[in-house]
Amino acid sequence: MRYAIISDIHGNLEGLRAVLRECSLAQVQALLCAGDIVGYGANPKECLAIIRQFKAMAVAGNHDWAVGGRLDFSHFTDDGRAAVEWTRSQISMEDIAYLNALELSVKNKDLILVHASLYQPQEFRYMTDVSKAMESFALMDVPVCFIGHTHVPGVFVQADGKSYYLDNSTVEIQPRYKYIVNAGSVGQPRDGNPMAGFCIYDTGLQTIELRRVPYNIHEAQRKILEAGLPRNLAFRLAVGK
Ligand SMILES: [Fe+2]
């Protein structure tokens, strides 16, 4: 099976379309979404329609549940809170029901998918170092877990009792090792690279590829400004921070 894992789309339709074009060229067979379909960007409705149309296996991000009403978002940044309120005004009751029905994690025979971490997923903790990854490795009964949330792509590996971090773009899966793969962000990358990020997992080749694809950032920015969303949400797209 050739999976594409996308995360943190955040209502960025231009980023999502560019990633889906790349997925089609790469002959992806199934689309998985690690959460945060909405929030920040100007096209939450359109992004939700695409994810639902693809019947993507998807999990809840903190922004998805905040918009749906399932998560207290008083601790979000000013920009984040403004985006939640604006997004609520743009989507249908059916969209809200879809967001609230998303589970914290889903699993199949090949992988497990969660937005932030397997350890206390409802807390939406940022997996920013190996010690945090180890809490989740302990809970894995399949070899590969895909996450998002930090908007920074990378791979945590556990091998022979040792855990470490790789920022390689391609990883060959080794037997008996465990992997937690952050797919990066389609709609608001924060690693200094403004291109849309996503991941391809090929179970036949046993490879994981972290990919980047250019998209029409200018158009995504224009829509954010036109919608009256916080201006910084447009500016940051150009710098990937
Ligand atoms: Fe996010």
Short mmCIF file of C-alpha atoms and ligand atoms in Angstrom, two decimals:
data_model
loop_
_atom_site.label_atom_id
_atom_site.label_comp_id
_atom_site.label_asym_id
_atom_site.label_seq_id
_atom_site.Cartn_x
_atom_site.Cartn_y
_atom_site.Cartn_z
CA MET A 1 0.00 0.00 0.00
CA ARG A 2 1.15 3.48 -0.80
CA TYR A 3 -0.20 5.97 1.75
CA ALA A 4 0.01 9.75 1.75
CA ILE A 5 -0.11 11.30 5.21
CA ILE A 6 -1.11 14.94 5.33
CA SER A 7 -1.49 17.09 8.42
CA ASP A 8 -2.17 20.64 9.57
CA ILE A 9 -3.88 21.79 6.39
CA HIS A 10 -5.39 24.67 8.36
CA GLY A 11 -7.79 25.79 5.67
CA ASN A 12 -5.06 26.39 3.08
CA LEU A 13 -6.72 25.26 -0.16
CA GLU A 14 -3.79 26.21 -2.41
CA GLY A 15 -1.41 24.11 -0.29
CA LEU A 16 -3.83 21.18 -0.19
CA ARG A 17 -4.41 21.18 -3.95
CA ALA A 18 -0.66 21.23 -4.65
CA VAL A 19 -0.10 18.30 -2.27
CA LEU A 20 -2.95 16.28 -3.80
CA ARG A 21 -1.53 16.84 -7.30
CA GLU A 22 1.82 15.52 -6.07
CA CYS A 23 0.06 12.53 -4.44
CA SER A 24 -1.63 11.69 -7.71
CA LEU A 25 1.71 11.84 -9.60
CA ALA A 26 3.25 9.67 -6.89
CA GLN A 27 0.48 7.05 -7.35
CA VAL A 28 -0.72 7.21 -3.78
CA GLN A 29 -3.53 4.74 -2.99
CA ALA A 30 -4.90 6.04 0.32
CA LEU A 31 -5.01 9.44 1.97
CA LEU A 32 -4.63 9.85 5.74
CA CYS A 33 -5.08 13.11 7.63
CA ALA A 34 -3.39 13.65 11.01
CA GLY A 35 -5.63 16.55 12.05
CA ASP A 36 -6.04 20.33 11.98
CA ILE A 37 -7.99 20.47 8.73
CA VAL A 38 -9.24 23.94 9.73
CA GLY A 39 -8.04 27.07 11.55
CA TYR A 40 -5.76 29.92 10.29
CA GLY A 41 -6.49 29.70 6.53
CA ALA A 42 -9.29 31.17 4.45
CA ASN A 43 -10.83 27.99 2.94
CA PRO A 44 -11.92 25.70 5.81
CA LYS A 45 -15.12 24.66 4.04
CA GLU A 46 -13.38 23.67 0.82
CA CYS A 47 -10.63 21.77 2.65
CA LEU A 48 -13.21 19.86 4.71
CA ALA A 49 -15.12 18.97 1.52
CA ILE A 50 -11.97 17.54 -0.07
CA ILE A 51 -10.98 15.46 2.97
CA ARG A 52 -14.51 14.10 3.22
CA GLN A 53 -14.71 13.43 -0.53
CA PHE A 54 -11.47 11.41 -0.41
CA LYS A 55 -12.87 9.46 2.58
CA ALA A 56 -9.51 10.06 4.20
CA MET A 57 -8.87 8.21 7.44
CA ALA A 58 -8.58 11.22 9.74
CA VAL A 59 -8.06 12.13 13.39
CA ALA A 60 -8.92 15.22 15.40
CA GLY A 61 -6.51 18.11 15.74
CA ASN A 62 -6.85 20.66 18.53
CA HIS A 63 -8.14 23.26 16.03
CA ASP A 64 -10.72 20.80 14.66
CA TRP A 65 -12.20 20.21 18.10
CA ALA A 66 -11.89 23.88 19.07
CA VAL A 67 -13.91 24.90 16.02
CA GLY A 68 -16.41 22.08 16.67
CA GLY A 69 -16.83 23.16 20.28
CA ARG A 70 -15.32 20.03 21.85
CA LEU A 71 -12.13 21.75 23.11
CA ASP A 72 -11.62 24.83 25.27
CA PHE A 73 -9.45 27.16 23.18
CA SER A 74 -9.00 30.02 25.67
CA HIS A 75 -5.26 29.16 25.85
CA PHE A 76 -4.77 29.50 22.05
CA THR A 77 -2.79 32.50 20.75
CA ASP A 78 -4.75 35.64 19.83
CA ASP A 79 -4.43 34.71 16.14
CA GLY A 80 -5.53 31.14 16.87
CA ARG A 81 -8.62 32.25 18.79
CA ALA A 82 -9.59 34.74 16.10
CA ALA A 83 -9.22 32.02 13.47
CA VAL A 84 -11.43 29.59 15.45
CA GLU A 85 -14.22 32.18 15.70
CA TRP A 86 -13.96 33.14 12.02
CA THR A 87 -13.86 29.49 10.89
CA ARG A 88 -17.02 28.71 12.88
CA SER A 89 -18.84 31.41 10.95
CA GLN A 90 -17.82 29.88 7.61
CA ILE A 91 -18.75 26.21 7.91
CA SER A 92 -22.02 24.26 8.08
CA MET A 93 -23.57 22.34 10.96
CA GLU A 94 -22.71 19.20 9.03
CA ASP A 95 -19.04 20.25 8.95
CA ILE A 96 -19.17 20.92 12.72
CA ALA A 97 -20.62 17.45 13.31
CA TYR A 98 -17.87 15.92 11.16
CA LEU A 99 -15.14 17.71 13.15
CA ASN A 100 -16.64 16.71 16.50
CA ALA A 101 -16.93 13.08 15.40
CA LEU A 102 -13.18 12.80 14.64
CA GLU A 103 -11.41 10.48 17.09
CA LEU A 104 -8.09 11.20 18.79
CA SER A 105 -6.37 8.22 17.17
CA VAL A 106 -7.07 5.57 14.55
CA LYS A 107 -5.16 2.44 13.68
CA ASN A 108 -4.93 -0.19 10.95
CA LYS A 109 -2.56 -3.10 10.40
CA ASP A 110 0.18 -0.85 9.00
CA LEU A 111 0.13 2.25 11.19
CA ILE A 112 -1.39 4.39 13.87
CA LEU A 113 -2.42 7.99 13.34
CA VAL A 114 -2.72 10.69 16.04
CA HIS A 115 -2.45 14.49 15.94
CA ALA A 116 0.01 15.26 18.75
CA SER A 117 1.11 12.19 20.73
CA LEU A 118 -0.14 8.72 21.65
CA TYR A 119 0.63 9.54 25.28
CA GLN A 120 -2.28 11.62 26.59
CA PRO A 121 -3.52 12.52 23.09
CA GLN A 122 -6.33 14.65 24.53
CA GLU A 123 -3.71 17.05 25.97
CA PHE A 124 -2.31 17.88 22.50
CA ARG A 125 1.30 17.96 23.76
CA TYR A 126 4.01 19.05 21.33
CA MET A 127 6.46 16.24 20.54
CA THR A 128 9.54 18.41 20.40
CA ASP A 129 12.23 16.03 21.67
CA VAL A 130 13.19 12.39 22.07
CA SER A 131 12.10 12.15 25.72
CA LYS A 132 8.55 13.09 24.71
CA ALA A 133 8.66 10.58 21.82
CA MET A 134 9.64 7.80 24.26
CA GLU A 135 6.34 8.21 26.14
CA SER A 136 4.52 7.41 22.91
CA PHE A 137 6.90 4.65 21.73
CA ALA A 138 5.94 2.75 24.90
CA LEU A 139 2.30 2.70 23.73
CA MET A 140 2.90 1.53 20.13
CA ASP A 141 1.92 -1.98 19.04
CA VAL A 142 2.43 -1.28 15.32
CA PRO A 143 5.84 -0.16 14.01
CA VAL A 144 4.88 3.21 12.55
CA CYS A 145 2.96 6.15 14.04
CA PHE A 146 2.21 9.35 12.11
CA ILE A 147 1.67 12.68 13.84
CA GLY A 148 1.54 16.43 13.06
CA HIS A 149 0.84 19.36 15.43
CA THR A 150 4.32 20.95 15.61
CA HIS A 151 4.27 21.74 11.85
CA VAL A 152 7.91 20.56 11.74
CA PRO A 153 8.60 17.38 9.72
CA GLY A 154 10.96 14.76 11.11
CA VAL A 155 11.27 11.16 12.32
CA PHE A 156 11.80 9.74 15.83
CA VAL A 157 13.29 6.25 15.82
CA GLN A 158 13.47 3.63 18.54
CA ALA A 159 16.04 0.91 17.86
CA ASP A 160 17.44 -1.67 20.27
CA GLY A 161 16.28 0.31 23.29
CA LYS A 162 17.75 3.63 22.05
CA SER A 163 15.70 6.53 20.74
CA TYR A 164 16.91 9.27 18.43
CA TYR A 165 15.70 11.91 15.95
CA LEU A 166 16.30 12.14 12.19
CA ASP A 167 15.45 15.02 9.90
CA ASN A 168 16.25 12.95 6.78
CA SER A 169 13.76 13.21 3.95
CA THR A 170 13.79 9.43 3.32
CA VAL A 171 13.89 6.64 5.88
CA GLU A 172 14.12 2.90 5.15
CA ILE A 173 12.13 0.96 7.73
CA GLN A 174 14.14 -1.65 9.60
CA PRO A 175 12.56 -4.76 11.14
CA ARG A 176 11.85 -4.47 14.89
CA TYR A 177 12.46 -0.70 14.94
CA LYS A 178 9.66 1.73 15.80
CA TYR A 179 9.08 5.08 14.06
CA ILE A 180 7.10 8.19 14.95
CA VAL A 181 6.90 10.33 11.83
CA ASN A 182 5.86 13.95 11.91
CA ALA A 183 4.39 14.60 8.44
CA GLY A 184 4.94 18.37 8.73
CA SER A 185 2.25 20.82 7.67
CA VAL A 186 0.40 21.31 4.39
CA GLY A 187 -0.94 24.73 5.22
CA GLN A 188 1.40 26.49 7.65
CA PRO A 189 4.93 25.01 7.78
CA ARG A 190 7.06 26.24 10.70
CA ASP A 191 10.54 24.85 9.91
CA GLY A 192 11.66 27.84 7.86
CA ASN A 193 10.71 26.18 4.55
CA PRO A 194 7.48 27.72 3.21
CA MET A 195 6.69 24.83 0.82
CA ALA A 196 3.77 22.55 1.73
CA GLY A 197 4.87 19.41 3.56
CA PHE A 198 3.50 15.86 3.57
CA CYS A 199 4.66 12.27 3.78
CA ILE A 200 4.47 9.11 1.66
CA TYR A 201 4.61 5.70 3.36
CA ASP A 202 5.11 2.72 1.02
CA THR A 203 4.54 -0.55 2.87
CA GLY A 204 5.81 -2.60 -0.09
CA LEU A 205 9.12 -0.73 -0.40
CA GLN A 206 9.18 -0.16 3.40
CA THR A 207 10.08 3.48 2.93
CA ILE A 208 8.92 6.76 4.42
CA GLU A 209 9.49 9.94 2.42
CA LEU A 210 9.01 13.46 3.75
CA ARG A 211 8.21 15.62 0.76
CA ARG A 212 7.84 19.36 0.04
CA VAL A 213 5.92 20.95 -2.79
CA PRO A 214 5.67 24.59 -3.91
CA TYR A 215 2.21 26.15 -4.03
CA ASN A 216 0.60 29.51 -4.70
CA ILE A 217 1.43 31.18 -1.37
CA HIS A 218 0.51 34.62 -2.71
CA GLU A 219 -3.08 33.51 -3.40
CA ALA A 220 -3.46 31.90 0.04
CA GLN A 221 -2.18 35.14 1.61
CA ARG A 222 -4.49 37.30 -0.46
CA LYS A 223 -7.54 35.33 0.68
CA ILE A 224 -6.53 35.50 4.36
CA LEU A 225 -6.19 39.29 4.16
CA GLU A 226 -9.42 39.64 2.19
CA ALA A 227 -11.28 37.55 4.81
CA GLY A 228 -10.19 39.94 7.56
CA LEU A 229 -8.26 37.21 9.40
CA PRO A 230 -5.19 38.36 11.43
CA ARG A 231 -2.59 39.72 8.98
CA ASN A 232 0.23 37.71 10.54
CA LEU A 233 -1.48 34.51 9.41
CA ALA A 234 -0.83 35.66 5.84
CA PHE A 235 2.69 37.00 6.38
CA ARG A 236 4.03 33.90 8.12
CA LEU A 237 3.20 31.65 5.14
CA ALA A 238 5.94 33.33 3.09
CA VAL A 239 8.66 32.54 5.63
CA GLY A 240 7.45 29.14 6.83
CA LYS A 241 7.49 30.19 10.48
FE FE B 1 -1.79 22.68 13.64
#
